[in-house]
XYZ file of C-alpha atoms in Angstrom:
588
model
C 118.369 77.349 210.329
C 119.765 77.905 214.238
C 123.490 78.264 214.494
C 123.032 74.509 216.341
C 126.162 72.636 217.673
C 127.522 70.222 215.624
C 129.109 67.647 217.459
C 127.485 64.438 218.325
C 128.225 64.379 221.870
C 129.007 67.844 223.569
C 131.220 67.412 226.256
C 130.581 71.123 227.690
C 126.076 70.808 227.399
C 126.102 66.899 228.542
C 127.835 67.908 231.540
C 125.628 70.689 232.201
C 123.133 68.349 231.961
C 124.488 66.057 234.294
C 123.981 68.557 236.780
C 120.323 68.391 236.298
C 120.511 64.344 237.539
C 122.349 65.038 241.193
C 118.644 65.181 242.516
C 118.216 61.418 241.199
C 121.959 60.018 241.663
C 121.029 57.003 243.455
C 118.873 56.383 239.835
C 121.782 57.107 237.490
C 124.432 55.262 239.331
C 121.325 52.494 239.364
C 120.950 52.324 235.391
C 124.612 52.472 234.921
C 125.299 49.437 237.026
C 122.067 47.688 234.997
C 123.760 48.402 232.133
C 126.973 46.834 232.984
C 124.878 43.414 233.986
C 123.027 43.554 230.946
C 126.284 43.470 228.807
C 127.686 40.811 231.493
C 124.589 38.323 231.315
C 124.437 39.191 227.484
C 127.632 37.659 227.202
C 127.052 34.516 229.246
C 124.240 33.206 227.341
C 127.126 32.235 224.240
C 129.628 30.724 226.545
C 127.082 28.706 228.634
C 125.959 27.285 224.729
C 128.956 26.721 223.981
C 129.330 24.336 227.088
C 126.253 22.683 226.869
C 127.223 21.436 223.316
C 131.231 20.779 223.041
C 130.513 19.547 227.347
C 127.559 18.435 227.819
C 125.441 16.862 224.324
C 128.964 15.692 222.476
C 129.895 13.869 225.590
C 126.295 12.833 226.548
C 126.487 13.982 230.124
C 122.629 14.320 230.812
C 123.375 15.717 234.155
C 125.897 18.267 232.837
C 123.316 19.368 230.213
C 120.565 19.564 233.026
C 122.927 21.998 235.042
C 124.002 24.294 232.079
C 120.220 24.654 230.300
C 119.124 25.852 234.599
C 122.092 28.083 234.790
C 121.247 29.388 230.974
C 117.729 29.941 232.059
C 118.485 31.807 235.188
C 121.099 34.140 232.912
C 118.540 35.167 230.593
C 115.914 35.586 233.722
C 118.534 37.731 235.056
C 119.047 39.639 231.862
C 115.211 40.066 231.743
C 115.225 41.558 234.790
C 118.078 43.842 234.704
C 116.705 44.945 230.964
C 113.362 45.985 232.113
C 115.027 47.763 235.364
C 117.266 49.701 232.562
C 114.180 50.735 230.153
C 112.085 51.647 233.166
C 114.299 53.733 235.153
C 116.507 55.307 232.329
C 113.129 56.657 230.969
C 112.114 57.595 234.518
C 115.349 59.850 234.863
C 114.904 61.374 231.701
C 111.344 62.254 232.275
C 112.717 63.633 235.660
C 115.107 65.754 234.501
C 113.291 67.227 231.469
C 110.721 67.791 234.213
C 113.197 70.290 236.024
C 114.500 71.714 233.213
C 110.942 72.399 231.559
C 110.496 74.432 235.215
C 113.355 76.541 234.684
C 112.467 77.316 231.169
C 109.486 78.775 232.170
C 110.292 80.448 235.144
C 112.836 81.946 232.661
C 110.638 82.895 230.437
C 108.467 84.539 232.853
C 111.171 86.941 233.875
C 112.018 88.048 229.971
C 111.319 91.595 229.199
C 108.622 92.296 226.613
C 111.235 92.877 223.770
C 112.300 89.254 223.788
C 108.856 88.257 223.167
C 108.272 91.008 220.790
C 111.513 89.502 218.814
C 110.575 85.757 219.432
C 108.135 83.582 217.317
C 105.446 81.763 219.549
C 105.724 78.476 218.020
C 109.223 78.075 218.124
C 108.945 78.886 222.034
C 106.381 76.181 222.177
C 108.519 74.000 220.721
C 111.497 74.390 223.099
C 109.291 74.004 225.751
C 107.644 70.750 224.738
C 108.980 69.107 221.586
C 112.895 69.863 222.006
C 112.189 68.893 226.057
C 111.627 64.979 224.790
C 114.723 65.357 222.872
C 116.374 65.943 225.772
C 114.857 62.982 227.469
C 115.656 60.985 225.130
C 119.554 61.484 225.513
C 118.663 59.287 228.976
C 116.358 57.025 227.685
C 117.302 56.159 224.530
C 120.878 57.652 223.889
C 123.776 58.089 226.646
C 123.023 54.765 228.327
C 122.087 52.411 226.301
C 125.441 53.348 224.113
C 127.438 52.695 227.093
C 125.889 49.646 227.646
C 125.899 48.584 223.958
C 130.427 49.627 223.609
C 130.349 47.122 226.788
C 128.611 44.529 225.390
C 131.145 45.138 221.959
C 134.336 45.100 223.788
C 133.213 42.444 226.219
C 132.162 40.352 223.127
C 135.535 41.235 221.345
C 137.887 40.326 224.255
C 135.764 36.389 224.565
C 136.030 36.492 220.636
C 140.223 36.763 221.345
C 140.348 34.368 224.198
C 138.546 31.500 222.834
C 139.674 31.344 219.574
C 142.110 34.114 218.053
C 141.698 33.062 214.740
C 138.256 32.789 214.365
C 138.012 36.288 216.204
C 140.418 37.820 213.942
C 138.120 36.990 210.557
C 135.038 39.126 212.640
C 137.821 41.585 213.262
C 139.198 42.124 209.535
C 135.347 43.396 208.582
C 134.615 45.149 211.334
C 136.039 47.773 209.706
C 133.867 48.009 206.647
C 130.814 48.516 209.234
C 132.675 51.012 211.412
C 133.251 52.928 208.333
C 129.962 52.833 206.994
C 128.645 53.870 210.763
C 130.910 56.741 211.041
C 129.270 58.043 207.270
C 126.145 57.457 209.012
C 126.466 59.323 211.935
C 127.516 62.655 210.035
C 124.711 62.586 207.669
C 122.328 62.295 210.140
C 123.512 64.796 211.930
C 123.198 67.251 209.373
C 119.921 65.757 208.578
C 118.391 65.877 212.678
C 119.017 69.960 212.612
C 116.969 70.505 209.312
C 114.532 68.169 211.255
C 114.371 70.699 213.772
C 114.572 73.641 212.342
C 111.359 72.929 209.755
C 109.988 71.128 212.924
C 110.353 74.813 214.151
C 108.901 76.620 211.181
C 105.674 74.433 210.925
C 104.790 75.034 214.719
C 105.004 78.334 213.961
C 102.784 78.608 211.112
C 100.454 76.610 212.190
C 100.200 78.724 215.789
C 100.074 82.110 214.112
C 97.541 80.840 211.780
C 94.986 79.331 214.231
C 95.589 82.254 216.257
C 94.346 84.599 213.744
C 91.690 82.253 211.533
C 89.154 84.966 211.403
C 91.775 87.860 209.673
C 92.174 84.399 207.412
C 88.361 83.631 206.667
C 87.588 87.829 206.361
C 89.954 88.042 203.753
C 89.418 84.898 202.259
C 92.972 83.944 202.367
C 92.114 80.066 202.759
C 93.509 79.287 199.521
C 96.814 81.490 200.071
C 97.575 79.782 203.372
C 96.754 76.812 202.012
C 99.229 76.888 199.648
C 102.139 77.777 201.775
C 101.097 75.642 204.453
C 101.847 72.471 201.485
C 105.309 74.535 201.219
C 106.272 74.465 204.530
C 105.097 70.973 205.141
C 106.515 69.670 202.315
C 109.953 70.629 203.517
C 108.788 69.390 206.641
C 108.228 66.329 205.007
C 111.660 66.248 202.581
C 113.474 66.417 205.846
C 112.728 63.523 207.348
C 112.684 61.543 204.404
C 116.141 62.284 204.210
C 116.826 60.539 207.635
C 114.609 57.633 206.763
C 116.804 57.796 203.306
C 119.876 57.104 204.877
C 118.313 54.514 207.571
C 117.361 52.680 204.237
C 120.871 52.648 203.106
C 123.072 51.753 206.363
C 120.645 49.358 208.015
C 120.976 46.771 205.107
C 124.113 47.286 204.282
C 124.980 46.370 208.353
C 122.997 43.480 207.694
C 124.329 41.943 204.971
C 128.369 42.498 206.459
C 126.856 41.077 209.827
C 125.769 38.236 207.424
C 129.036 38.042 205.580
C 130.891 37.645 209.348
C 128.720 34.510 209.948
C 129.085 32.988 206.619
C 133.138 32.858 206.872
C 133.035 32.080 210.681
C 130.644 28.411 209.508
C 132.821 28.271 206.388
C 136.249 28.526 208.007
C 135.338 26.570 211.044
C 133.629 23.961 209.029
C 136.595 23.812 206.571
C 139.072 23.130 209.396
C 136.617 19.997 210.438
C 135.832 18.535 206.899
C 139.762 18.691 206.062
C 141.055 17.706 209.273
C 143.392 20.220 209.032
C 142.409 21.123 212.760
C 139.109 20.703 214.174
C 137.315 23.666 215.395
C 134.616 22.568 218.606
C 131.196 22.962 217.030
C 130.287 24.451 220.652
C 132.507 27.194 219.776
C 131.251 28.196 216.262
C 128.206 28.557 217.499
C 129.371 30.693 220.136
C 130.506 32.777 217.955
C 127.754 33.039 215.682
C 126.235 34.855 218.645
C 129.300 37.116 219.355
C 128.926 38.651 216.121
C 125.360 39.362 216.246
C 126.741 40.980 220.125
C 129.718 42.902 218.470
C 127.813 43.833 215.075
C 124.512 44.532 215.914
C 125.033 47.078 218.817
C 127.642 48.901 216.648
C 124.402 49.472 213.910
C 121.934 50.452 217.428
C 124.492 52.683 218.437
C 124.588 54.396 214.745
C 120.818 54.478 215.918
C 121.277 55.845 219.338
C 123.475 58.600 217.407
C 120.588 59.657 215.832
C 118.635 60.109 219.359
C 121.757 61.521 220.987
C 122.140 63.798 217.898
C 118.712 65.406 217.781
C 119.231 65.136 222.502
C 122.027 67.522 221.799
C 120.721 69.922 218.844
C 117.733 70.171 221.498
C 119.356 70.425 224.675
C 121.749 73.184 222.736
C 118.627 75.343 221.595
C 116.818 75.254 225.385
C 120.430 76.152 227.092
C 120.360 79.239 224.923
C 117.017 80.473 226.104
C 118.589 79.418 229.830
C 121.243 81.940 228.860
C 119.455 84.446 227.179
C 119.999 87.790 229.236
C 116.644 89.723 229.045
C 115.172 90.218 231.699
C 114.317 93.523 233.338
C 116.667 94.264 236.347
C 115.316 93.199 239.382
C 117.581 94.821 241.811
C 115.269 97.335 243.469
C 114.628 97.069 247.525
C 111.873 99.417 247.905
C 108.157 97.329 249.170
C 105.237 99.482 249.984
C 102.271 97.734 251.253
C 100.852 101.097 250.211
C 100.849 103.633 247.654
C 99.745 107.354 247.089
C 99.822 106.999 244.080
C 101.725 110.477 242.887
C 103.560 109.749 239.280
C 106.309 111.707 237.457
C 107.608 111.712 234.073
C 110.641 113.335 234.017
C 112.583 113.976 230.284
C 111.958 110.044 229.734
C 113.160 109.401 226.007
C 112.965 105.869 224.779
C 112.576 103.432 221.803
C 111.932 99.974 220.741
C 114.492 100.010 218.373
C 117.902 101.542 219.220
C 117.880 104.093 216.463
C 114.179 104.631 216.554
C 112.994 106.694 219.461
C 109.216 107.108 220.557
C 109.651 108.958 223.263
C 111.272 112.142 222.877
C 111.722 113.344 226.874
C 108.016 114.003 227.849
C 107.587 115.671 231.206
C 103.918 115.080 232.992
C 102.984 114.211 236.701
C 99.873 112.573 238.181
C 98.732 113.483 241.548
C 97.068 111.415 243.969
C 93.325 110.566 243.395
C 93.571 112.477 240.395
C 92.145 110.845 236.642
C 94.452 112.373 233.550
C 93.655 111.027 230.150
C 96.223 110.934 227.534
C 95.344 111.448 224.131
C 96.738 111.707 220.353
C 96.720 109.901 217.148
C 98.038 106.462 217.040
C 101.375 106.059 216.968
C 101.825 109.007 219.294
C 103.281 106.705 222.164
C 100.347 106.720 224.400
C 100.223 102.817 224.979
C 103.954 103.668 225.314
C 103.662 105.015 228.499
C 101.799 102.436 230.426
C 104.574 99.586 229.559
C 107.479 102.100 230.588
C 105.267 102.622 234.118
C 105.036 98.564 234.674
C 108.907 98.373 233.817
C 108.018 95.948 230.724
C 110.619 97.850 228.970
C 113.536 100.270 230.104
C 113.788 103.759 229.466
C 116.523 105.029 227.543
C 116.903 108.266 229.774
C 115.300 110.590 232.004
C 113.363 108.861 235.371
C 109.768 107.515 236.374
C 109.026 108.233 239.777
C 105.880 106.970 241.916
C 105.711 108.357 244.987
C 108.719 110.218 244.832
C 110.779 107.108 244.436
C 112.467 106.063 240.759
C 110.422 102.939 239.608
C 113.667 100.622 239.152
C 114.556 100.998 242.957
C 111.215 99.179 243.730
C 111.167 95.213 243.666
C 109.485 94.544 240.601
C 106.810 92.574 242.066
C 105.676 95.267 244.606
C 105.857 98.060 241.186
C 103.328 96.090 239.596
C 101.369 94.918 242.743
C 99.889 98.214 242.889
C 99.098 99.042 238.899
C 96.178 97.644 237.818
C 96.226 97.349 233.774
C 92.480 97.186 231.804
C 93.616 96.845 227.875
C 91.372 97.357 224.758
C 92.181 93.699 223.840
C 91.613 91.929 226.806
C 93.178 88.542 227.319
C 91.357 85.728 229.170
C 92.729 82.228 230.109
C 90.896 79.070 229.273
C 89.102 78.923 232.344
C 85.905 80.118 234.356
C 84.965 83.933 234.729
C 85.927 83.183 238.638
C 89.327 82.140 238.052
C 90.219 84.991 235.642
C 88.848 87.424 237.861
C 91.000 86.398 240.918
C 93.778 85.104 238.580
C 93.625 81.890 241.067
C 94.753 83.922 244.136
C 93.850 82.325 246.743
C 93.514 85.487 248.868
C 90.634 86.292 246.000
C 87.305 84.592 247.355
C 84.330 84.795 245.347
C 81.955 86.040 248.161
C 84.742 89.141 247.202
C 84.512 89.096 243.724
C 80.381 88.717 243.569
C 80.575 91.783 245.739
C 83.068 93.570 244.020
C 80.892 93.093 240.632
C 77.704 94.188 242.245
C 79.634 97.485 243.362
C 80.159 98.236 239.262
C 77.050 97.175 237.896
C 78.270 93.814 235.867
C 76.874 91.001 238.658
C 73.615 90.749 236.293
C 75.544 90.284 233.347
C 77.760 87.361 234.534
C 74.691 85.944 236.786
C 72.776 85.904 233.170
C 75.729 83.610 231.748
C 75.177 79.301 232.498
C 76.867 78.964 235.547
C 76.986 82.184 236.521
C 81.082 82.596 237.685
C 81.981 79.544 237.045
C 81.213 79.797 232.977
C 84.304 78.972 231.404
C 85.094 80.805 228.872
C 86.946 78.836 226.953
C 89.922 79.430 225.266
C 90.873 83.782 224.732
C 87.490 84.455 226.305
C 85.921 83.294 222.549
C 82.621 82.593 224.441
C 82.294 86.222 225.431
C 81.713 89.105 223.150
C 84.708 92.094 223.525
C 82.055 94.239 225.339
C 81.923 91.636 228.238
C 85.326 90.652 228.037
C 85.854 93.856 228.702
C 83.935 93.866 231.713
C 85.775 91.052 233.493
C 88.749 93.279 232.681
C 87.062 95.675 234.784
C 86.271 93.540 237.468
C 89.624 92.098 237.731
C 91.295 95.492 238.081
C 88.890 96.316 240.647
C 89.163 93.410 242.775
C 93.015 93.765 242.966
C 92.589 97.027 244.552
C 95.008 99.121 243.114
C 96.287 102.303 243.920
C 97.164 103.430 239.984
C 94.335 102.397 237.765
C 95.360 102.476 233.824
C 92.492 102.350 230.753
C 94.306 101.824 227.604
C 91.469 102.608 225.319
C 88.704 100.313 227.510
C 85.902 101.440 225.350
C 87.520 101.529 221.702
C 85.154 98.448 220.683
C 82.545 97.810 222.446
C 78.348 98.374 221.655
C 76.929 100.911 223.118
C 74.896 98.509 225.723
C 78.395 97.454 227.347
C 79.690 101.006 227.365
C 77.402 102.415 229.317
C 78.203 99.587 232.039
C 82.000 100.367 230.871
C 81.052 104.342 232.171
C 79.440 102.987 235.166
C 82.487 101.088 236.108
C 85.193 103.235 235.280
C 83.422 105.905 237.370
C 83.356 103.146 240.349
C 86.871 102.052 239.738
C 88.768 105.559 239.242
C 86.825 106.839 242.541
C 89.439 107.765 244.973
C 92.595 106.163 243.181
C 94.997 107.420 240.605
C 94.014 106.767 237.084
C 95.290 106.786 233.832
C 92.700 106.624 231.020
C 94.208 106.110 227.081
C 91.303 107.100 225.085
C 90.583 107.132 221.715
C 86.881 108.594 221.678
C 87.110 111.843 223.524
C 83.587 112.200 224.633
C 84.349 109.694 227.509
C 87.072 111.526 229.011
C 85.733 115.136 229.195
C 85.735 114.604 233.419
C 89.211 114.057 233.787
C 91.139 116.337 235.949
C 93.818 116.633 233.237
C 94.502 115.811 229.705
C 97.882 115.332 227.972
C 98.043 115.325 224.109
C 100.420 113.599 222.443
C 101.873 113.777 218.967
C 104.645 112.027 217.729
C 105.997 111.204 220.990
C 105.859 114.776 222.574
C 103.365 116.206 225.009
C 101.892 119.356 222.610
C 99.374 120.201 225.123
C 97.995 119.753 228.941
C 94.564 121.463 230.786
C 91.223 120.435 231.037
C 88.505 119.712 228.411
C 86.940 122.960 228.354
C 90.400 124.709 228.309
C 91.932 122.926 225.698
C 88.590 123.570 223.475
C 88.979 126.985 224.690
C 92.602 127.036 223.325
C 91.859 125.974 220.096
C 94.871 124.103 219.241
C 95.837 120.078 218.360
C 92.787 118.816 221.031
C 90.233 120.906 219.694
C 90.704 119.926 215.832
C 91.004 116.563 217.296
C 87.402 116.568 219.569
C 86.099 118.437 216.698
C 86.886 115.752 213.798
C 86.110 113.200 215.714
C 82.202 115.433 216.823
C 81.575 115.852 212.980
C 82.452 111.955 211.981
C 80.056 110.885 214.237
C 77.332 113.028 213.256
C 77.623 111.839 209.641
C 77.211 108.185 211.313
């Protein structure tokens, strides 16, 4: 469960989100003032009864009564009117400012460094984003306002109560304890209640997104049954946890009810007492006027138990989003260096680094890449290949040593222009739910597709795509799952071509693809590489025996660097490598 905060109303995150409404302050000063008419007409409607029957029907003034039922009905119009003004625009605010927040969230997110993500379940991100967001809302439209409108209406109510009959207002009083009491119980148990809400909330979006996401690792191993069967777990808890909050809305809400009923029962039976034994006669106007104060002092006193709840759950939420807000992970943007173009000359220099702080990958590897040139790094997994490339696009930071591109250290160039000019093609490629088009160009507008139908006639894959219904504008639907990896691949391609980079990086671009797609793979790469700096991670070494230069890797060190031929000719970790790997595939 998240460390969440426990109060009910946090002074220190309701301010911050205060600052979140300046943009709409005309709005919030609006719904304040509704709310302040709505607990002013509220508590006409009792008085104006009260005249129209001790005034108007005991004394049979018909003109009286006319006046008093007009004004009555123009109160309650007015009460309409300021009540739907309330709803409309304390939901609009909220929707507004979850609407700014949600922005900043994700422009926040977009800035974290790859370890936060690497540390951070998907579904509960999902859920800050979108779930806890309404929460927040909600504090708005359903919480903050409505109980300030609600302890108006009470103390409003209670101050009429004193002035128009003390006595009568000091019976509601002498119970309105019982029902504060009971409320206050109310408020803490649902509080601890709201955060197990959340965090299971939490736990099933998580499941369920991890599980969807890999259904066929699910069906292959036939795990159906397995995740079945934890899936009831989780959703039973899911389940237990809200029944606990409806559990204790079935015990307060009757219980308010019945001492709401108990305060109108003594109110007729003292009031009718003092009449029937003439000890002193209580106006019938005025017994019924207070028959509606109570429902006005009692009844907002069990909504604002209920608005708890919604301010509760505002807070827990708004709590859990702030600390994303303030989460500190993102790579340093501080560089000034912009190059509108590169050379394309790279240096490793004694770079050490590793995910974990005691676990190092990278144990100060030395290597340079000259311009135009094509090196191909190679080794066993785990050597720290893939590494390399995320250290180069500053998705991580090195621990020590420097990365230099074009003689300048990568963290004095603006992060943006770094990664302008690397163009990334990955063995699982990742497309959006969209048309071939739009994940070629990404949706930059600078991106035409007269330029991208050239671009894939240039390397050989405009037949394949023209094949496809629609041509570029097949969508492929959700991860590309309408496209086998093979041509997946090859809009990978594409889109690394049409950004024109001047570093190209293939991080094992052919590891899984049929033979039919990897000859248009060799076709492209050859186009692609031509005249630019590349990079080419490769598991099978047959397709890198042109490269200018080949770096092995084992166990995060650099054990050897020459050519093909030379490194056969050396005989050492390459050569036992190429010649495993030449002997496994003649047995296939």
């Amino acid at each position: 469960m998240d460390n969440d905060s426990g109060k009910a109303f946090d002074k220190r995150l309701f301010k911050r989100l205060l600052v979140h409404t300046r943009p709409y302050k005309a709005t919030f000063y609006g719904v304040a003032l509704a709310a302040i008419l709505i607990s002013g007409f509220a508590i006409l409607t009792p008085l104006l009864l009260r005249e129209i029957i001790d005034d108007a029907i005991k004394k049979s003034n018909e003109e009286k009564l006319l006046w008093l039922t007009l004004a009555m009905l123009a109160v309650l119009f007015a009460q309409v009117t300021c009540q739907l003004l309330f709803n409309y625009y304390a939901n609009w605010l909220g929707e507004s400012v979850i609407k700014d927040i949600r922005i900043n969230l994700f422009k926040r997110m977009l800035g974290f460094r790859m370890k936060y993500f690497d540390n951070s379940a998907l579904g509960v991100l999902v859920t800050r984003a979108v779930a806890d967001m309404q929460r927040i809302g909600e504090i708005f439209s359903q919480g903050f306002f409505v109980i300030v409108a609600d302890l108006l209406k009470m103390l409003v109510a209670a101050t009429v109560m004193l002035v128009i009959n003390w006595r009568l207002a000091l019976i509601v009083f002498a119970i309105l304890p019982i029902i504060g009491y009971a409320t206050r119980l109310f408020q803490k148990a649902m509080k601890v209640a709201f955060i197990e809400v959340r965090s299971q909330v939490s736990n099933l979006n998580s499941f369920v997104q991890e599980r969807i996401t890999g259904m066929k690792i699910v069906q292959l191993f036939t795990r159906e049954k397995i995740e079945s069967e934890k899936f009831r777990e989780i959703n039973e808890k899911h389940q237990n946890a809200w029944l606990k909050t409806v559990w204790y809305n079935s015990i307060f809400f009757p219980i308010a009810e019945i001492v709401s009923s108990i305060g109108v029962g003594l109110i007729v039976w003292y009031g009718g007492l003092q009449n029937v034994s003439g000890l002193e006669e209580e106006e019938f106007g005025t017994i019924f006027a207070f028959i509606l104060l109570i429902d006005m002092l009692f009844r907002p006193l069990r909504q604002i138990a209920d608005k708890f709840n919604t301010l509760q759950m505002g807070m827990v939420a708004a709590n859990r989003v702030f600390k994303i807000l303030d989460t500190e992970s993102n790579i340093p943007d501080v560089g000034t260096v912009e190059k509108a173009e590169m050379e394309g000359n790279i240096k490793f220099s004694q770079v050490r680094f590793g995910y974990l702080k005691d676990e190092e990958v990278l144990h100060g590897i030395s290597f340079s890449v000259k311009t135009g040139e094509t090196v191909a790094i190679v080794g066993a997994t785990g050597a720290g290949k893939s590494t390399i490339i995320n250290l180069l696009n500053r998705f991580y930071e090195i621990n020590s040593g420097a990365i230099l591109v074009d003689g300048i250290d990568i963290k004095d160039y603006r992060l943006a222009s770094l990664r302008k000019h690397i163009a990334v093609v990955l063995q699982d490629v990742f497309l959006f739910a969209d048309t071939i088009a739009n994940n070629i160009s990404l949706k930059d507008e600078s991106v035409t597709i007269e330029m991208i139908e050239q671009a894939a006639k240039q390397i050989g894959v405009d037949e394949f795509i023209s094949s496809l219904p629609g041509g570029y504008e097949y969508n492929v639907k959700e991860r590309g799952t309408m496209l086998s990896s093979g041509q997946r691949q090859l809009i990978a391609f594409l889109r690394a071509y049409v950004s024109n980079p001047s570093i190209l990086v293939l991080d094992e671009a052919t590891s899984s693809v049929d033979t039919y797609s990897e000859q248009l793979i060799q076709r492209a790469t050859e186009k692609i590489t031509e005249g630019r700096t590349s990079i080419i991670i490769a598991h099978r070494l047959a397709t890198i025996k042109k490269a200018d230069k080949i770096i092995v890797m084992d166990a995060g060190n650099i054990v050897e660097t020459g050519t093909h031929k030379e490194l056969l000719k050396a005989g050492g970790y390459y050569s036992n490598l190429y010649e495993a790997q030449f002997m496994a595939e003649e047995v296939a």
